[in-house]
């Protein structure tokens, strides 16, 4: 049996008692936490699809208007805010496509927030036309100060109807040219629209922001408020807290925290655990990766607005049913809620006998069995893909994804769709475990469509090659002349690689043919592994 560091970590994680060693009182040093003071530009979708009704009986447009207005009311006095809307100037008939794909209107130029005026402008919006997301993103970037931090918040319910270029390509281009601007996306009512979900994920992934979805008015309001707080120092969310994120190494934590106190390493069930006191939080690292972030301040909220003192039912209403309920320990009862589909990141929420929240922690604590079974939701990271993590034993991989089938040579496992097409392949090495996971094929072999495969920050097999460099800066190119392929390779500080291989699109351009993640300390040259 192959025993690995990540395999041991998974065993240790089952105990879920990792917070017992954390301090239960705030550290002496704290930071001055303040709301996000970056300028914000809202983009509101007013295309024809927004006329559809929601479960509340209101149209999507009515719900979006109300949620946007209430979000504006929650912003601090003096906030710099602008707003755009698209889809109001034409119908969505083919005859008006050309005009509709340029139909972006400024509701308010960037300036000090005037809630009454902007609320009136929003209330007068009438939904009717196309969905020119790309042009709207360009105008929003032009509204923000050049060379400074800024936030774009897009609220939409559908797919860009004005491509090419796709809105994902536009977002990647804009973020590459303006890296201090983040694009946050709130998809409203896209639960049953896989194409829309994937597009929203891609826009945010390559745009340096976050993508969330909302199914009802309560969720939309919470997610909108979270999107405006994305740059705040006091919001605990999928991006971590104060620049520290799940999965970072100790060196990366040190670069983001001045004066952090690093404890002595502890070995627990073969896993090296280090606690770092950042003043405003205690950070736990397992085998040199941030596993949990525990805020020191009792008033720290999640980015979506959940706080200590709230009722547990409010958490369930926002994040859905808990994905795990660890046994009660010395700190009381707790439940784990998934932050987003396809991710191991979640909130572990402690509560008392009255179901009042007493503590909230961001952690990599979503069980593999609870990660979305929809393969298209899985995310490709430097640590693995979806529930599969580098270093797993073959037995652990099959337990996490029972649909995997063993290759004839016994060195790898393959995941196929219902038609027998390859979705994902793995390679195991003796004494290392799972060393490489890949999707697609750089050699044109038959695979499942990119929309059915996992994604890397929203990027999928079949997307434009240029988006990979924009989304993952600092990589390098290599070319294999014999195979006729180009690759873009990005590494993290632990020697793990993401490799994007490009193939011809058939129209003279290049598209992503495959994406692999590997433990490059142990694997062979990825080009030597023929799929």
Coordinates of C-alpha atoms in Angstrom, one line a residue:
X1 CA 0.0 0.0 0.0
X2 CA 1.4 3.4 -1.0
X3 CA 1.5 5.7 2.0
X4 CA 1.7 9.5 1.4
X5 CA 1.7 12.7 3.2
X6 CA -1.6 13.8 1.8
X7 CA -3.1 10.4 2.4
X8 CA -2.1 10.6 6.0
X9 CA -3.5 14.1 6.2
X10 CA -6.9 12.8 5.0
X11 CA -6.9 10.2 7.8
X12 CA -6.0 12.8 10.4
X13 CA -8.7 15.2 9.1
X14 CA -11.5 12.7 10.0
X15 CA -11.0 13.5 13.6
X16 CA -12.2 17.1 13.0
X17 CA -10.9 18.1 16.4
X18 CA -8.3 20.5 15.0
X19 CA -9.5 23.6 16.9
X20 CA -8.9 22.3 20.4
X21 CA -5.3 23.5 20.3
X22 CA -6.3 27.0 19.1
X23 CA -6.5 29.9 21.6
X24 CA -10.1 30.5 22.7
X25 CA -9.6 34.2 23.4
X26 CA -8.5 36.9 21.0
X27 CA -4.8 37.5 20.6
X28 CA -3.3 40.7 22.0
X29 CA -2.5 42.2 18.7
X30 CA -5.3 43.1 16.4
X31 CA -5.8 45.0 13.2
X32 CA -8.0 48.0 12.5
X33 CA -10.6 46.4 10.4
X34 CA -12.8 48.5 8.1
X35 CA -15.3 47.9 5.3
X36 CA -14.1 47.7 1.8
X37 CA -13.3 51.3 0.6
X38 CA -12.5 50.4 -3.0
X39 CA -14.7 52.0 -5.7
X40 CA -17.4 49.7 -6.9
X41 CA -19.2 49.6 -10.2
X42 CA -22.4 47.5 -10.3
X43 CA -23.5 45.9 -13.6
X44 CA -27.2 45.0 -13.7
X45 CA -28.6 42.5 -16.3
X46 CA -31.8 43.8 -17.8
X47 CA -32.0 41.4 -20.7
X48 CA -35.3 39.8 -21.7
X49 CA -34.8 36.7 -19.6
X50 CA -35.1 38.8 -16.4
X51 CA -38.8 38.9 -16.9
X52 CA -39.2 35.4 -15.7
X53 CA -40.8 34.8 -12.3
X54 CA -39.0 33.6 -9.2
X55 CA -40.4 31.3 -6.5
X56 CA -41.4 34.5 -4.6
X57 CA -43.8 35.4 -7.4
X58 CA -41.7 38.5 -8.4
X59 CA -39.8 38.7 -11.6
X60 CA -36.1 38.3 -11.5
X61 CA -35.8 41.9 -12.4
X62 CA -37.9 43.0 -9.5
X63 CA -35.9 40.9 -7.1
X64 CA -32.6 42.2 -8.5
X65 CA -33.7 45.8 -8.3
X66 CA -34.7 45.4 -4.6
X67 CA -31.6 43.5 -3.7
X68 CA -29.3 46.0 -5.4
X69 CA -31.0 49.0 -3.7
X70 CA -30.8 47.4 -0.3
X71 CA -27.1 46.6 -0.9
X72 CA -26.5 50.2 -1.8
X73 CA -28.2 51.2 1.5
X74 CA -25.7 49.0 3.4
X75 CA -22.6 50.7 1.9
X76 CA -20.7 53.2 4.0
X77 CA -21.3 56.9 3.6
X78 CA -19.0 58.4 1.0
X79 CA -18.5 55.1 -0.8
X80 CA -17.5 55.6 -4.5
X81 CA -20.1 53.8 -6.6
X82 CA -21.0 53.7 -10.2
X83 CA -23.7 51.6 -12.0
X84 CA -24.4 50.3 -15.5
X85 CA -27.2 48.3 -17.0
X86 CA -27.5 46.4 -20.2
X87 CA -30.4 45.1 -22.2
X88 CA -32.8 48.1 -21.9
X89 CA -32.6 49.7 -25.3
X90 CA -33.8 47.0 -27.7
X91 CA -35.8 43.9 -27.9
X92 CA -34.1 40.5 -28.1
X93 CA -35.1 39.9 -31.8
X94 CA -32.5 39.0 -34.3
X95 CA -33.2 42.1 -36.3
X96 CA -31.9 44.2 -33.3
X97 CA -28.9 42.1 -32.4
X98 CA -26.2 44.5 -33.6
X99 CA -27.7 47.4 -31.6
X100 CA -28.5 45.1 -28.7
X101 CA -24.9 43.9 -28.4
X102 CA -23.8 47.5 -27.8
X103 CA -26.7 48.3 -25.5
X104 CA -25.0 49.4 -22.3
X105 CA -26.3 52.4 -20.3
X106 CA -24.8 54.3 -17.5
X107 CA -27.2 54.7 -14.5
X108 CA -24.7 56.6 -12.5
X109 CA -21.0 57.6 -13.2
X110 CA -18.5 56.7 -10.5
X111 CA -18.8 59.1 -7.6
X112 CA -20.0 59.5 -4.0
X113 CA -22.9 57.2 -3.4
X114 CA -26.3 59.0 -3.8
X115 CA -28.7 56.2 -2.7
X116 CA -32.0 58.0 -3.5
X117 CA -30.9 59.1 -7.0
X118 CA -29.4 55.7 -7.9
X119 CA -32.3 53.8 -6.4
X120 CA -34.7 55.8 -8.6
X121 CA -32.6 55.1 -11.7
X122 CA -32.6 51.4 -10.9
X123 CA -36.3 51.3 -10.2
X124 CA -37.0 52.8 -13.7
X125 CA -35.0 50.0 -15.5
X126 CA -37.1 48.0 -17.9
X127 CA -35.8 44.6 -19.0
X128 CA -36.1 43.7 -22.7
X129 CA -33.0 43.0 -24.7
X130 CA -29.7 41.1 -25.3
X131 CA -27.0 40.2 -22.8
X132 CA -23.8 42.1 -23.8
X133 CA -21.7 41.1 -20.8
X134 CA -18.3 41.7 -22.4
X135 CA -19.1 45.3 -23.5
X136 CA -20.5 46.1 -20.1
X137 CA -17.3 44.8 -18.4
X138 CA -15.2 47.0 -20.7
X139 CA -17.3 50.1 -19.8
X140 CA -17.1 49.3 -16.1
X141 CA -13.3 49.0 -16.2
X142 CA -13.2 52.4 -18.0
X143 CA -15.2 53.9 -15.1
X144 CA -12.7 52.9 -12.4
X145 CA -9.5 54.9 -11.7
X146 CA -6.6 53.6 -13.7
X147 CA -3.9 51.8 -11.8
X148 CA -5.9 51.6 -8.6
X149 CA -7.9 48.9 -6.8
X150 CA -11.5 48.6 -7.7
X151 CA -14.4 46.1 -7.7
X152 CA -16.9 45.2 -10.4
X153 CA -20.1 43.4 -9.3
X154 CA -22.0 41.7 -12.1
X155 CA -25.6 40.5 -11.4
X156 CA -26.9 38.3 -14.3
X157 CA -29.2 35.4 -14.9
X158 CA -28.0 34.1 -18.3
X159 CA -25.4 33.5 -21.0
X160 CA -23.7 36.3 -23.0
X161 CA -25.7 36.5 -26.2
X162 CA -23.2 38.7 -28.0
X163 CA -20.1 36.5 -28.3
X164 CA -17.5 36.3 -29.8
X165 CA -15.5 37.3 -28.1
X166 CA -16.8 35.5 -25.1
X167 CA -17.3 37.4 -21.8
X168 CA -14.7 35.1 -20.3
X169 CA -12.1 36.2 -22.8
X170 CA -13.0 39.8 -22.2
X171 CA -12.7 39.4 -18.4
X172 CA -9.3 37.7 -18.7
X173 CA -8.0 40.4 -21.0
X174 CA -9.3 43.2 -18.8
X175 CA -7.9 41.6 -15.6
X176 CA -4.5 41.1 -17.3
X177 CA -4.4 44.8 -18.2
X178 CA -5.8 45.9 -14.9
X179 CA -4.7 43.4 -12.2
X180 CA -5.9 45.5 -9.3
X181 CA -9.5 45.3 -10.5
X182 CA -11.5 42.3 -9.4
X183 CA -14.7 41.1 -11.1
X184 CA -17.2 39.4 -8.8
X185 CA -20.2 37.7 -10.3
X186 CA -23.6 36.9 -8.7
X187 CA -25.6 34.5 -10.9
X188 CA -29.3 34.7 -10.1
X189 CA -31.6 31.9 -11.0
X190 CA -29.0 29.9 -12.9
X191 CA -29.3 26.7 -10.9
X192 CA -30.6 24.7 -13.8
X193 CA -28.6 26.5 -16.5
X194 CA -25.2 24.7 -16.7
X195 CA -23.9 27.0 -19.5
X196 CA -24.7 30.1 -17.5
X197 CA -23.1 28.7 -14.3
X198 CA -20.0 27.8 -16.2
X199 CA -19.8 31.2 -17.8
X200 CA -20.2 33.0 -14.5
X201 CA -17.5 30.9 -12.9
X202 CA -15.1 31.6 -15.8
X203 CA -15.7 35.4 -15.7
X204 CA -14.9 35.6 -12.0
X205 CA -12.1 33.0 -12.2
X206 CA -10.1 34.8 -14.8
X207 CA -11.3 38.3 -13.6
X208 CA -9.6 37.9 -10.2
X209 CA -12.9 37.7 -8.3
X210 CA -15.5 35.3 -6.9
X211 CA -18.5 33.6 -8.5
X212 CA -21.6 32.8 -6.4
X213 CA -25.1 31.9 -7.2
X214 CA -28.4 32.8 -5.6
X215 CA -31.8 31.0 -6.0
X216 CA -34.1 33.3 -4.0
X217 CA -34.3 36.9 -2.8
X218 CA -32.7 36.3 0.6
X219 CA -29.6 34.6 -1.0
X220 CA -29.4 37.3 -3.7
X221 CA -29.2 40.1 -1.1
X222 CA -26.6 38.2 1.0
X223 CA -24.5 37.4 -2.0
X224 CA -24.6 40.9 -3.4
X225 CA -23.5 42.3 -0.1
X226 CA -20.7 39.7 0.0
X227 CA -19.6 40.7 -3.5
X228 CA -19.2 44.4 -2.4
X229 CA -17.2 43.3 0.6
X230 CA -14.7 41.2 -1.4
X231 CA -11.8 43.6 -0.8
X232 CA -12.7 44.2 2.9
X233 CA -10.3 43.1 5.6
X234 CA -12.9 41.9 8.0
X235 CA -14.9 39.4 5.9
X236 CA -14.1 35.7 6.2
X237 CA -14.8 34.1 2.8
X238 CA -13.6 31.8 0.1
X239 CA -10.6 34.1 -0.5
X240 CA -9.6 33.8 3.2
X241 CA -9.0 36.6 5.6
X242 CA -6.6 39.6 5.3
X243 CA -4.8 38.0 2.3
X244 CA -4.2 34.6 3.9
X245 CA -5.9 31.8 2.0
X246 CA -6.5 28.1 2.3
X247 CA -3.8 26.1 0.7
X248 CA -1.0 28.6 1.1
X249 CA 2.4 27.6 2.3
X250 CA 4.1 28.9 5.5
X251 CA 6.4 31.2 3.4
X252 CA 3.3 32.6 1.7
X253 CA 1.6 33.3 5.0
X254 CA 4.8 35.1 6.3
X255 CA 4.8 37.4 3.2
X256 CA 1.3 38.5 4.0
X257 CA 1.5 38.9 7.7
X258 CA 4.0 41.2 9.5
X259 CA 5.0 40.0 12.9
X260 CA 3.3 36.6 12.8
X261 CA 4.3 34.2 15.6
X262 CA 5.0 30.7 14.3
X263 CA 4.6 27.8 16.8
X264 CA 6.8 24.7 16.9
X265 CA 5.7 22.0 14.5
X266 CA 3.7 19.1 16.0
X267 CA 3.4 15.6 14.5
X268 CA -0.1 14.2 14.8
X269 CA -0.8 10.8 13.2
X270 CA 2.1 11.4 10.7
X271 CA 0.9 14.9 9.8
X272 CA 3.0 18.0 10.6
X273 CA 0.8 20.7 12.1
X274 CA 2.0 24.3 12.6
X275 CA -0.1 27.0 14.3
X276 CA 0.6 30.7 13.3
X277 CA -0.7 33.5 15.5
X278 CA -1.4 36.4 13.1
X279 CA -2.9 38.6 15.7
X280 CA -6.3 38.8 14.0
X281 CA -6.5 35.1 13.5
X282 CA -4.9 31.7 14.3
X283 CA -3.9 29.8 11.1
X284 CA -3.4 26.1 11.1
X285 CA -1.1 24.5 8.5
X286 CA -1.1 20.8 7.8
X287 CA 2.0 19.5 5.9
X288 CA 2.8 23.1 5.0
X289 CA -0.6 24.0 3.7
X290 CA -3.1 26.3 5.4
X291 CA -5.9 24.0 6.5
X292 CA -8.0 26.4 8.7
X293 CA -8.3 30.1 9.6
X294 CA -9.8 30.9 13.0
X295 CA -10.6 34.7 13.4
X296 CA -9.7 36.1 16.8
X297 CA -12.3 38.8 16.9
X298 CA -15.8 37.7 18.0
X299 CA -17.4 40.2 15.6
X300 CA -15.8 38.9 12.4
X301 CA -18.4 37.9 9.9
X302 CA -18.4 35.8 6.8
X303 CA -18.3 37.7 3.5
X304 CA -22.0 36.9 3.1
X305 CA -22.8 38.5 6.5
X306 CA -23.2 35.6 8.8
X307 CA -21.8 36.5 12.3
X308 CA -21.4 35.1 15.8
X309 CA -24.7 35.5 17.6
X310 CA -26.8 34.7 14.5
X311 CA -29.2 31.7 14.5
X312 CA -28.0 28.5 12.9
X313 CA -31.1 28.5 10.7
X314 CA -29.8 31.7 8.9
X315 CA -26.7 29.7 7.9
X316 CA -28.8 26.9 6.5
X317 CA -31.0 29.3 4.6
X318 CA -27.9 30.8 2.9
X319 CA -25.6 27.9 2.4
X320 CA -28.0 25.0 2.3
X321 CA -28.0 21.8 4.5
X322 CA -24.8 21.0 6.4
X323 CA -22.5 18.6 4.6
X324 CA -21.1 17.2 7.8
X325 CA -21.9 17.2 11.5
X326 CA -18.8 16.2 13.5
X327 CA -19.4 14.8 17.0
X328 CA -19.6 17.3 19.8
X329 CA -16.3 18.1 21.5
X330 CA -15.1 20.4 24.2
X331 CA -16.2 23.4 22.2
X332 CA -19.8 22.2 21.7
X333 CA -21.7 21.2 18.6
X334 CA -20.7 22.2 15.1
X335 CA -21.7 21.7 11.5
X336 CA -19.8 22.1 8.2
X337 CA -21.2 24.0 5.3
X338 CA -19.8 24.0 1.8
X339 CA -18.7 27.3 0.5
X340 CA -19.1 26.4 -3.2
X341 CA -19.7 23.3 -5.3
X342 CA -16.6 21.2 -6.2
X343 CA -14.5 22.7 -3.4
X344 CA -13.2 21.2 -0.2
X345 CA -13.4 24.7 1.4
X346 CA -16.2 25.3 3.9
X347 CA -17.3 27.0 7.1
X348 CA -17.3 25.0 10.3
X349 CA -19.9 26.7 12.5
X350 CA -20.1 26.1 16.3
X351 CA -23.4 26.7 18.1
X352 CA -24.9 26.3 21.5
X353 CA -28.0 24.5 22.7
X354 CA -30.2 27.3 21.5
X355 CA -28.7 27.1 18.0
X356 CA -26.9 30.4 18.4
X357 CA -23.6 30.6 16.6
X358 CA -20.6 30.9 18.9
X359 CA -17.7 30.6 16.4
X360 CA -17.1 30.5 12.6
X361 CA -14.0 29.0 11.0
X362 CA -12.9 28.7 7.4
X363 CA -11.3 25.3 6.7
X364 CA -10.6 22.6 4.2
X365 CA -13.1 20.4 6.0
X366 CA -15.7 19.5 3.5
X367 CA -15.6 15.7 3.2
X368 CA -14.7 14.3 -0.2
X369 CA -18.0 12.4 -0.2
X370 CA -19.8 15.8 0.1
X371 CA -18.1 17.5 -2.7
X372 CA -20.5 18.0 -5.7
X373 CA -20.9 14.8 -7.7
X374 CA -21.3 17.0 -10.8
X375 CA -17.8 16.6 -12.4
X376 CA -18.2 19.9 -14.2
X377 CA -18.3 21.6 -10.8
X378 CA -14.9 20.3 -9.8
X379 CA -12.0 22.7 -9.8
X380 CA -8.5 22.1 -10.9
X381 CA -6.0 23.5 -8.3
X382 CA -2.4 22.9 -7.5
X383 CA -3.5 20.3 -5.0
X384 CA -5.7 18.2 -7.2
X385 CA -9.1 18.1 -8.9
X386 CA -12.3 18.1 -7.0
X387 CA -12.2 15.3 -4.4
X388 CA -9.0 13.9 -5.8
X389 CA -5.8 15.3 -4.2
X390 CA -2.2 14.6 -5.1
X391 CA -0.6 12.1 -2.8
X392 CA -3.7 9.9 -2.4
X393 CA -3.4 6.2 -2.5
X394 CA -5.3 4.4 -5.2
X395 CA -7.6 3.0 -2.6
X396 CA -8.4 6.5 -1.3
X397 CA -9.0 7.8 -4.9
X398 CA -11.5 5.1 -5.6
X399 CA -13.2 5.7 -2.3
X400 CA -13.5 9.4 -3.2
X401 CA -14.6 8.8 -6.7
X402 CA -16.1 5.3 -7.0
X403 CA -16.7 5.7 -10.8
X404 CA -12.9 5.5 -11.5
X405 CA -11.8 2.4 -13.4
X406 CA -8.4 0.9 -13.3
X407 CA -6.1 0.9 -16.4
X408 CA -4.7 -2.4 -17.6
X409 CA -1.2 -1.7 -16.4
X410 CA -2.4 -0.9 -12.9
X411 CA -0.7 2.5 -12.7
X412 CA -3.6 4.7 -13.3
X413 CA -7.4 5.3 -13.0
X414 CA -9.7 6.7 -15.6
X415 CA -13.1 8.5 -15.3
X416 CA -15.4 8.2 -18.3
X417 CA -18.8 9.6 -19.1
X418 CA -21.9 7.5 -19.9
X419 CA -20.8 7.2 -23.5
X420 CA -17.4 5.9 -22.6
X421 CA -15.5 9.1 -23.4
X422 CA -12.6 10.0 -21.2
X423 CA -13.2 12.8 -18.7
X424 CA -10.2 12.4 -16.4
X425 CA -7.0 10.3 -16.1
X426 CA -4.7 9.7 -13.2
X427 CA -1.2 8.4 -12.7
X428 CA 0.2 6.8 -9.5
X429 CA 3.8 6.3 -8.6
X430 CA 5.3 3.9 -6.0
X431 CA 6.0 5.6 -2.6
X432 CA 4.3 8.8 -3.9
X433 CA 0.7 8.0 -4.6
X434 CA -1.4 10.0 -6.9
X435 CA 1.2 12.1 -8.8
X436 CA -0.7 13.4 -11.8
X437 CA -4.3 14.1 -12.8
X438 CA -5.3 15.4 -16.2
X439 CA -8.4 16.3 -18.2
X440 CA -8.7 16.5 -22.0
X441 CA -6.0 15.4 -24.4
X442 CA -3.2 17.3 -26.0
X443 CA -3.1 14.8 -28.9
X444 CA -6.7 15.1 -30.1
X445 CA -7.9 11.8 -28.7
X446 CA -11.6 11.5 -28.2
X447 CA -12.7 12.9 -24.8
X448 CA -15.8 14.2 -23.2
X449 CA -16.8 17.8 -24.1
X450 CA -15.0 20.5 -22.1
X451 CA -18.3 21.6 -20.6
X452 CA -18.5 18.1 -18.9
X453 CA -15.0 18.3 -17.4
X454 CA -13.6 20.1 -14.4
X455 CA -12.4 23.7 -14.7
X456 CA -9.4 25.7 -13.6
X457 CA -10.7 29.1 -12.3
X458 CA -13.5 28.7 -14.7
X459 CA -11.2 27.8 -17.7
X460 CA -12.2 24.6 -19.5
X461 CA -10.9 22.4 -22.3
X462 CA -11.9 24.2 -25.5
X463 CA -11.5 27.7 -24.2
X464 CA -9.1 30.2 -25.9
X465 CA -5.4 29.6 -25.1
X466 CA -4.8 33.2 -24.2
X467 CA -7.1 33.0 -21.2
X468 CA -4.8 30.6 -19.4
X469 CA -1.9 33.1 -19.3
X470 CA -4.2 35.9 -18.2
X471 CA -5.7 33.8 -15.4
X472 CA -2.5 32.2 -14.2
X473 CA 0.3 34.8 -14.6
X474 CA 4.0 34.0 -14.2
X475 CA 4.0 30.8 -16.2
X476 CA 6.3 29.7 -19.0
X477 CA 5.8 28.3 -22.5
X478 CA 7.2 25.1 -24.0
X479 CA 6.8 23.5 -27.4
X480 CA 7.0 19.9 -28.4
X481 CA 7.7 20.0 -32.2
X482 CA 7.1 16.3 -32.8
X483 CA 3.6 16.4 -31.3
X484 CA 2.9 19.9 -32.6
X485 CA 1.7 21.1 -29.2
X486 CA 2.4 24.2 -27.1
X487 CA 2.1 24.2 -23.4
X488 CA 1.8 26.9 -20.7
X489 CA 3.2 25.7 -17.4
X490 CA 2.6 27.4 -14.0
X491 CA 4.2 26.2 -10.7
X492 CA 3.5 26.9 -7.1
X493 CA 6.1 27.0 -4.3
X494 CA 5.8 23.4 -3.4
X495 CA 6.8 22.1 -6.8
X496 CA 3.3 21.3 -8.1
X497 CA 2.5 22.2 -11.7
X498 CA -0.5 23.2 -13.7
X499 CA 0.1 22.5 -17.4
X500 CA -2.2 23.8 -20.1
X501 CA -1.6 22.2 -23.5
X502 CA -2.9 23.9 -26.6
X503 CA -4.2 22.5 -29.9
X504 CA -5.4 24.1 -33.1
X505 CA -8.9 25.4 -33.0
X506 CA -9.4 24.6 -36.7
X507 CA -9.8 28.3 -37.5
X508 CA -6.2 29.3 -37.1
X509 CA -6.2 29.9 -33.4
X510 CA -5.3 27.9 -30.3
X511 CA -7.5 26.4 -27.7
X512 CA -6.9 24.5 -24.5
X513 CA -6.6 20.8 -25.3
X514 CA -5.8 19.5 -21.9
X515 CA -5.1 20.6 -18.3
X516 CA -2.9 18.6 -15.9
X517 CA -1.9 19.0 -12.3
X518 CA 1.1 17.1 -11.0
X519 CA 3.6 16.7 -8.3
X520 CA 6.6 17.7 -10.4
X521 CA 9.1 16.7 -7.7
X522 CA 8.3 13.1 -8.5
X523 CA 6.7 12.9 -12.0
X524 CA 8.4 12.5 -15.3
X525 CA 8.2 15.2 -17.9
X526 CA 4.5 15.5 -18.6
X527 CA 5.0 15.3 -22.3
X528 CA 6.4 11.8 -21.9
X529 CA 3.1 10.5 -20.7
X530 CA 1.0 9.7 -23.8
X531 CA -2.7 9.7 -23.1

